[in-house]
């Protein structure tokens, strides 16, 4: 078997893995990033689109992206819609911060470009089979390249940034599923359509027929979702039926319609790994935790993990100081569980659970009113949605 030697082996070229590699490279810490997908697949897969202000500032200040400022759209609020009325949550007035609409695959294009421009090691089409010797000073990733060649990547540290179906997780928790789970009895039906925006900001709508999110991509392309059964076949709806579903879930407003050119069903769940660190292997991003998309926390939480692990690895690899690494899990988990709570809360407040009773329904409207009619309620939502300050281990 061929062996490659590096300081940090990073499994997964998503936002977490690529951003960590970028920050490490700025401290002259060499890494190898692998991903089983092709560059094209990574750069074109449609994911969520909301970045917290802290995420944007870090992408910019670290030199990872300039387009994130010039090509994103700042949103200073969202609308919560229920019982036929829209209620604006004014982020700017409440917390002096905003969020930015900039799709995840654009972030990935930027991170891949900066990695390749710097001449750093990034390998597509390489599958991580397993991690060996996690608890030694020489952990290794056993990989298979697209032509079947086996390559061992030997490192001082291994990072599992390989998403919700993580292979790395087994080396940290002892199993692929080792974590705290919550399943939801619904999924999102997502569409991309060619139409002008239906509103200036995102609309999160609760209706008797279920939840809908009216998001955007550009002046001509819109992204929308509606709550559906997890077993739904994305092809089972005609375009007309999709518009009927969407319109029925935003009572009191009318959406601009247009041709739907992409559709998908997104199942979601809440998950937090039992452990984030074992020996010289750490988990970050979706490998460590998955949140339902309602709070728009996914990619932002991954970046918050990266900020902490970057600090811990600099101390470990440049100064032989393990203290920050020892503090990593506890600090990361505090934010992870806050984000889990927020994402669960937004999800349960806005969706209609199958079999919900009249009591459940009326209580839910009471909850929504408690939020929009209270400045404290609105402020909590604004603080969490725009993102808590990025913390440091020191
Ligand atoms: C999206 O635009 O894809 C999006 C926005 C906000 C969310 C989830 C998804 O909470």
PDB file of N, CA and C in Angstrom, residues 212-280:
ATOM      1  N   UNK A 212     -44.282  26.031   5.343  1.00  0.00           N
ATOM      2  CA  UNK A 212     -43.583  26.347   4.087  1.00  0.00           C
ATOM      3  C   UNK A 212     -42.507  27.386   4.367  1.00  0.00           C
ATOM      4  N   UNK A 213     -41.425  27.303   3.610  1.00  0.00           N
ATOM      5  CA  UNK A 213     -40.368  28.319   3.670  1.00  0.00           C
ATOM      6  C   UNK A 213     -40.197  28.890   2.277  1.00  0.00           C
ATOM      7  N   UNK A 214     -40.335  30.197   2.181  1.00  0.00           N
ATOM      8  CA  UNK A 214     -40.150  30.870   0.901  1.00  0.00           C
ATOM      9  C   UNK A 214     -38.789  31.541   0.946  1.00  0.00           C
ATOM     10  N   UNK A 215     -37.823  30.919   0.283  1.00  0.00           N
ATOM     11  CA  UNK A 215     -36.473  31.474   0.250  1.00  0.00           C
ATOM     12  C   UNK A 215     -36.165  31.918  -1.178  1.00  0.00           C
ATOM     13  N   UNK A 216     -34.942  32.331  -1.398  1.00  0.00           N
ATOM     14  CA  UNK A 216     -34.580  32.940  -2.687  1.00  0.00           C
ATOM     15  C   UNK A 216     -33.221  32.452  -3.133  1.00  0.00           C
ATOM     16  N   UNK A 217     -32.900  32.658  -4.370  1.00  0.00           N
ATOM     17  CA  UNK A 217     -31.545  32.460  -4.854  1.00  0.00           C
ATOM     18  C   UNK A 217     -31.044  33.685  -5.620  1.00  0.00           C
ATOM     19  N   UNK A 218     -31.928  34.303  -6.400  1.00  0.00           N
ATOM     20  CA  UNK A 218     -31.510  35.489  -7.173  1.00  0.00           C
ATOM     21  C   UNK A 218     -32.773  36.240  -7.593  1.00  0.00           C
ATOM     22  N   UNK A 219     -32.603  37.249  -8.437  1.00  0.00           N
ATOM     23  CA  UNK A 219     -33.757  38.005  -8.940  1.00  0.00           C
ATOM     24  C   UNK A 219     -34.663  37.135  -9.806  1.00  0.00           C
ATOM     25  N   UNK A 220     -34.097  36.043 -10.350  1.00  0.00           N
ATOM     26  CA  UNK A 220     -34.880  35.223 -11.291  1.00  0.00           C
ATOM     27  C   UNK A 220     -35.098  33.783 -10.834  1.00  0.00           C
ATOM     28  N   UNK A 221     -34.352  33.342  -9.810  1.00  0.00           N
ATOM     29  CA  UNK A 221     -34.464  31.954  -9.323  1.00  0.00           C
ATOM     30  C   UNK A 221     -34.858  31.970  -7.840  1.00  0.00           C
ATOM     31  N   UNK A 222     -35.878  31.172  -7.508  1.00  0.00           N
ATOM     32  CA  UNK A 222     -36.321  31.125  -6.113  1.00  0.00           C
ATOM     33  C   UNK A 222     -36.232  29.706  -5.581  1.00  0.00           C
ATOM     34  N   UNK A 223     -36.022  29.605  -4.259  1.00  0.00           N
ATOM     35  CA  UNK A 223     -35.967  28.316  -3.575  1.00  0.00           C
ATOM     36  C   UNK A 223     -37.112  28.284  -2.567  1.00  0.00           C
ATOM     37  N   UNK A 224     -37.939  27.245  -2.640  1.00  0.00           N
ATOM     38  CA  UNK A 224     -39.069  27.138  -1.710  1.00  0.00           C
ATOM     39  C   UNK A 224     -39.173  25.704  -1.210  1.00  0.00           C
ATOM     40  N   UNK A 225     -39.745  25.569  -0.029  1.00  0.00           N
ATOM     41  CA  UNK A 225     -39.912  24.245   0.571  1.00  0.00           C
ATOM     42  C   UNK A 225     -41.303  24.165   1.179  1.00  0.00           C
ATOM     43  N   UNK A 226     -41.878  22.959   1.191  1.00  0.00           N
ATOM     44  CA  UNK A 226     -43.060  22.757   2.024  1.00  0.00           C
ATOM     45  C   UNK A 226     -42.946  21.416   2.736  1.00  0.00           C
ATOM     46  N   UNK A 227     -43.522  21.374   3.927  1.00  0.00           N
ATOM     47  CA  UNK A 227     -43.509  20.175   4.751  1.00  0.00           C
ATOM     48  C   UNK A 227     -44.228  19.043   4.044  1.00  0.00           C
ATOM     49  N   UNK A 228     -43.631  17.852   4.030  1.00  0.00           N
ATOM     50  CA  UNK A 228     -44.292  16.701   3.405  1.00  0.00           C
ATOM     51  C   UNK A 228     -43.996  15.437   4.205  1.00  0.00           C
ATOM     52  N   UNK A 229     -44.640  14.361   3.834  1.00  0.00           N
ATOM     53  CA  UNK A 229     -44.374  13.071   4.449  1.00  0.00           C
ATOM     54  C   UNK A 229     -42.977  12.604   4.012  1.00  0.00           C
ATOM     55  N   UNK A 230     -42.181  12.031   4.918  1.00  0.00           N
ATOM     56  CA  UNK A 230     -40.818  11.613   4.535  1.00  0.00           C
ATOM     57  C   UNK A 230     -40.798  10.591   3.398  1.00  0.00           C
ATOM     58  N   UNK A 231     -41.893   9.868   3.202  1.00  0.00           N
ATOM     59  CA  UNK A 231     -41.917   8.849   2.140  1.00  0.00           C
ATOM     60  C   UNK A 231     -42.345   9.418   0.791  1.00  0.00           C
ATOM     61  N   UNK A 232     -42.593  10.712   0.714  1.00  0.00           N
ATOM     62  CA  UNK A 232     -43.087  11.319  -0.530  1.00  0.00           C
ATOM     63  C   UNK A 232     -42.142  11.077  -1.701  1.00  0.00           C
ATOM     64  N   UNK A 233     -42.706  10.734  -2.846  1.00  0.00           N
ATOM     65  CA  UNK A 233     -41.934  10.589  -4.080  1.00  0.00           C
ATOM     66  C   UNK A 233     -41.925  11.956  -4.771  1.00  0.00           C
ATOM     67  N   UNK A 234     -40.725  12.507  -4.968  1.00  0.00           N
ATOM     68  CA  UNK A 234     -40.615  13.872  -5.511  1.00  0.00           C
ATOM     69  C   UNK A 234     -41.267  13.993  -6.884  1.00  0.00           C
ATOM     70  N   UNK A 235     -41.385  12.885  -7.614  1.00  0.00           N
ATOM     71  CA  UNK A 235     -41.968  12.954  -8.968  1.00  0.00           C
ATOM     72  C   UNK A 235     -43.493  12.810  -8.954  1.00  0.00           C
ATOM     73  N   UNK A 236     -44.055  12.536  -7.780  1.00  0.00           N
ATOM     74  CA  UNK A 236     -45.492  12.225  -7.722  1.00  0.00           C
ATOM     75  C   UNK A 236     -46.383  13.462  -7.920  1.00  0.00           C
ATOM     76  N   UNK A 237     -45.803  14.655  -7.842  1.00  0.00           N
ATOM     77  CA  UNK A 237     -46.605  15.884  -7.974  1.00  0.00           C
ATOM     78  C   UNK A 237     -46.464  16.478  -9.369  1.00  0.00           C
ATOM     79  N   UNK A 238     -47.554  17.002  -9.917  1.00  0.00           N
ATOM     80  CA  UNK A 238     -47.431  17.830 -11.122  1.00  0.00           C
ATOM     81  C   UNK A 238     -46.987  19.223 -10.666  1.00  0.00           C
ATOM     82  N   UNK A 239     -46.511  20.023 -11.597  1.00  0.00           N
ATOM     83  CA  UNK A 239     -46.091  21.380 -11.242  1.00  0.00           C
ATOM     84  C   UNK A 239     -47.257  22.175 -10.670  1.00  0.00           C
ATOM     85  N   UNK A 240     -48.416  21.953 -11.244  1.00  0.00           N
ATOM     86  CA  UNK A 240     -49.608  22.650 -10.777  1.00  0.00           C
ATOM     87  C   UNK A 240     -49.910  22.299  -9.317  1.00  0.00           C
ATOM     88  N   UNK A 241     -49.783  21.009  -9.010  1.00  0.00           N
ATOM     89  CA  UNK A 241     -50.033  20.576  -7.624  1.00  0.00           C
ATOM     90  C   UNK A 241     -49.009  21.170  -6.661  1.00  0.00           C
ATOM     91  N   UNK A 242     -47.775  21.285  -7.129  1.00  0.00           N
ATOM     92  CA  UNK A 242     -46.741  21.867  -6.257  1.00  0.00           C
ATOM     93  C   UNK A 242     -47.075  23.312  -5.929  1.00  0.00           C
ATOM     94  N   UNK A 243     -47.513  24.064  -6.937  1.00  0.00           N
ATOM     95  CA  UNK A 243     -47.881  25.462  -6.683  1.00  0.00           C
ATOM     96  C   UNK A 243     -49.098  25.564  -5.784  1.00  0.00           C
ATOM     97  N   UNK A 244     -50.021  24.630  -5.971  1.00  0.00           N
ATOM     98  CA  UNK A 244     -51.208  24.632  -5.106  1.00  0.00           C
ATOM     99  C   UNK A 244     -50.808  24.398  -3.648  1.00  0.00           C
ATOM    100  N   UNK A 245     -49.922  23.421  -3.439  1.00  0.00           N
ATOM    101  CA  UNK A 245     -49.439  23.137  -2.080  1.00  0.00           C
ATOM    102  C   UNK A 245     -48.774  24.380  -1.489  1.00  0.00           C
ATOM    103  N   UNK A 246     -47.860  24.961  -2.261  1.00  0.00           N
ATOM    104  CA  UNK A 246     -47.110  26.108  -1.743  1.00  0.00           C
ATOM    105  C   UNK A 246     -48.045  27.276  -1.433  1.00  0.00           C
ATOM    106  N   UNK A 247     -48.936  27.585  -2.385  1.00  0.00           N
ATOM    107  CA  UNK A 247     -49.853  28.729  -2.165  1.00  0.00           C
ATOM    108  C   UNK A 247     -50.722  28.506  -0.934  1.00  0.00           C
ATOM    109  N   UNK A 248     -51.154  27.247  -0.725  1.00  0.00           N
ATOM    110  CA  UNK A 248     -52.082  26.983   0.392  1.00  0.00           C
ATOM    111  C   UNK A 248     -51.392  27.136   1.743  1.00  0.00           C
ATOM    112  N   UNK A 249     -50.071  27.170   1.726  1.00  0.00           N
ATOM    113  CA  UNK A 249     -49.361  27.232   3.006  1.00  0.00           C
ATOM    114  C   UNK A 249     -48.885  28.624   3.387  1.00  0.00           C
ATOM    115  N   UNK A 250     -49.201  29.598   2.562  1.00  0.00           N
ATOM    116  CA  UNK A 250     -48.847  30.977   2.917  1.00  0.00           C
ATOM    117  C   UNK A 250     -50.101  31.841   2.884  1.00  0.00           C
ATOM    118  N   UNK A 251     -51.136  31.481   3.671  1.00  0.00           N
ATOM    119  CA  UNK A 251     -52.386  32.219   3.617  1.00  0.00           C
ATOM    120  C   UNK A 251     -52.156  33.714   3.859  1.00  0.00           C
ATOM    121  N   UNK A 252     -52.845  34.532   3.073  1.00  0.00           N
ATOM    122  CA  UNK A 252     -52.713  35.987   3.242  1.00  0.00           C
ATOM    123  C   UNK A 252     -51.725  36.591   2.277  1.00  0.00           C
ATOM    124  N   UNK A 253     -51.001  35.766   1.515  1.00  0.00           N
ATOM    125  CA  UNK A 253     -50.083  36.305   0.516  1.00  0.00           C
ATOM    126  C   UNK A 253     -50.118  35.389  -0.711  1.00  0.00           C
ATOM    127  N   UNK A 254     -49.652  35.905  -1.843  1.00  0.00           N
ATOM    128  CA  UNK A 254     -49.654  35.099  -3.069  1.00  0.00           C
ATOM    129  C   UNK A 254     -48.239  35.036  -3.619  1.00  0.00           C
ATOM    130  N   UNK A 255     -47.798  33.833  -3.937  1.00  0.00           N
ATOM    131  CA  UNK A 255     -46.444  33.641  -4.450  1.00  0.00           C
ATOM    132  C   UNK A 255     -46.411  33.867  -5.952  1.00  0.00           C
ATOM    133  N   UNK A 256     -45.294  34.430  -6.441  1.00  0.00           N
ATOM    134  CA  UNK A 256     -45.090  34.511  -7.888  1.00  0.00           C
ATOM    135  C   UNK A 256     -44.708  33.128  -8.391  1.00  0.00           C
ATOM    136  N   UNK A 257     -45.446  32.644  -9.369  1.00  0.00           N
ATOM    137  CA  UNK A 257     -45.198  31.297  -9.875  1.00  0.00           C
ATOM    138  C   UNK A 257     -44.332  31.332 -11.124  1.00  0.00           C
ATOM    139  N   UNK A 258     -43.727  30.184 -11.428  1.00  0.00           N
ATOM    140  CA  UNK A 258     -42.910  30.050 -12.633  1.00  0.00           C
ATOM    141  C   UNK A 258     -42.501  28.601 -12.770  1.00  0.00           C
ATOM    142  N   UNK A 259     -41.827  28.264 -13.863  1.00  0.00           N
ATOM    143  CA  UNK A 259     -41.442  26.868 -14.092  1.00  0.00           C
ATOM    144  C   UNK A 259     -40.552  26.316 -12.968  1.00  0.00           C
ATOM    145  N   UNK A 260     -40.897  25.121 -12.508  1.00  0.00           N
ATOM    146  CA  UNK A 260     -40.098  24.444 -11.473  1.00  0.00           C
ATOM    147  C   UNK A 260     -39.092  23.552 -12.187  1.00  0.00           C
ATOM    148  N   UNK A 261     -37.807  23.794 -11.980  1.00  0.00           N
ATOM    149  CA  UNK A 261     -36.817  23.006 -12.725  1.00  0.00           C
ATOM    150  C   UNK A 261     -36.004  22.062 -11.857  1.00  0.00           C
ATOM    151  N   UNK A 262     -36.232  22.095 -10.549  1.00  0.00           N
ATOM    152  CA  UNK A 262     -35.606  21.065  -9.716  1.00  0.00           C
ATOM    153  C   UNK A 262     -36.457  20.788  -8.499  1.00  0.00           C
ATOM    154  N   UNK A 263     -36.508  19.558  -8.100  1.00  0.00           N
ATOM    155  CA  UNK A 263     -37.309  19.173  -6.934  1.00  0.00           C
ATOM    156  C   UNK A 263     -36.587  18.078  -6.171  1.00  0.00           C
ATOM    157  N   UNK A 264     -36.710  18.103  -4.837  1.00  0.00           N
ATOM    158  CA  UNK A 264     -36.092  17.056  -4.023  1.00  0.00           C
ATOM    159  C   UNK A 264     -36.818  16.946  -2.689  1.00  0.00           C
ATOM    160  N   UNK A 265     -36.740  15.765  -2.089  1.00  0.00           N
ATOM    161  CA  UNK A 265     -37.315  15.568  -0.751  1.00  0.00           C
ATOM    162  C   UNK A 265     -36.161  15.428   0.230  1.00  0.00           C
ATOM    163  N   UNK A 266     -36.149  16.305   1.230  1.00  0.00           N
ATOM    164  CA  UNK A 266     -35.063  16.318   2.223  1.00  0.00           C
ATOM    165  C   UNK A 266     -35.581  15.757   3.531  1.00  0.00           C
ATOM    166  N   UNK A 267     -35.065  14.602   3.899  1.00  0.00           N
ATOM    167  CA  UNK A 267     -35.447  14.064   5.210  1.00  0.00           C
ATOM    168  C   UNK A 267     -34.531  14.727   6.218  1.00  0.00           C
ATOM    169  N   UNK A 268     -35.018  14.964   7.392  1.00  0.00           N
ATOM    170  CA  UNK A 268     -34.109  15.543   8.370  1.00  0.00           C
ATOM    171  C   UNK A 268     -34.312  15.000   9.773  1.00  0.00           C
ATOM    172  N   UNK A 269     -33.297  15.229  10.591  1.00  0.00           N
ATOM    173  CA  UNK A 269     -33.288  14.738  11.954  1.00  0.00           C
ATOM    174  C   UNK A 269     -32.310  15.587  12.758  1.00  0.00           C
ATOM    175  N   UNK A 270     -32.364  15.413  14.060  1.00  0.00           N
ATOM    176  CA  UNK A 270     -31.381  16.045  14.939  1.00  0.00           C
ATOM    177  C   UNK A 270     -30.436  14.956  15.417  1.00  0.00           C
ATOM    178  N   UNK A 271     -29.164  15.266  15.449  1.00  0.00           N
ATOM    179  CA  UNK A 271     -28.165  14.281  15.879  1.00  0.00           C
ATOM    180  C   UNK A 271     -26.973  15.002  16.517  1.00  0.00           C
ATOM    181  N   UNK A 272     -26.480  14.469  17.625  1.00  0.00           N
ATOM    182  CA  UNK A 272     -25.199  14.930  18.173  1.00  0.00           C
ATOM    183  C   UNK A 272     -24.388  13.691  18.545  1.00  0.00           C
ATOM    184  N   UNK A 273     -23.173  13.619  18.059  1.00  0.00           N
ATOM    185  CA  UNK A 273     -22.287  12.496  18.348  1.00  0.00           C
ATOM    186  C   UNK A 273     -22.003  12.419  19.849  1.00  0.00           C
ATOM    187  N   UNK A 274     -21.935  11.194  20.381  1.00  0.00           N
ATOM    188  CA  UNK A 274     -21.618  11.028  21.814  1.00  0.00           C
ATOM    189  C   UNK A 274     -20.278  11.657  22.159  1.00  0.00           C
ATOM    190  N   UNK A 275     -19.307  11.519  21.253  1.00  0.00           N
ATOM    191  CA  UNK A 275     -17.995  12.138  21.482  1.00  0.00           C
ATOM    192  C   UNK A 275     -17.555  12.881  20.232  1.00  0.00           C
ATOM    193  N   UNK A 276     -16.762  13.924  20.420  1.00  0.00           N
ATOM    194  CA  UNK A 276     -16.219  14.664  19.270  1.00  0.00           C
ATOM    195  C   UNK A 276     -14.739  14.362  19.084  1.00  0.00           C
ATOM    196  N   UNK A 277     -14.132  13.733  20.067  1.00  0.00           N
ATOM    197  CA  UNK A 277     -12.672  13.568  20.031  1.00  0.00           C
ATOM    198  C   UNK A 277     -12.287  12.242  20.657  1.00  0.00           C
ATOM    199  N   UNK A 278     -11.415  11.530  19.981  1.00  0.00           N
ATOM    200  CA  UNK A 278     -10.778  10.366  20.613  1.00  0.00           C
ATOM    201  C   UNK A 278      -9.334  10.358  20.168  1.00  0.00           C
ATOM    202  N   UNK A 279      -8.417  10.429  21.129  1.00  0.00           N
ATOM    203  CA  UNK A 279      -6.991  10.423  20.802  1.00  0.00           C
ATOM    204  C   UNK A 279      -6.665  11.547  19.840  1.00  0.00           C
ATOM    205  N   UNK A 280      -6.219  11.168  18.648  1.00  0.00           N
ATOM    206  CA  UNK A 280      -5.824  12.166  17.656  1.00  0.00           C
ATOM    207  C   UNK A 280      -6.805  12.226  16.494  1.00  0.00           C
TER     208      UNK A 280
END
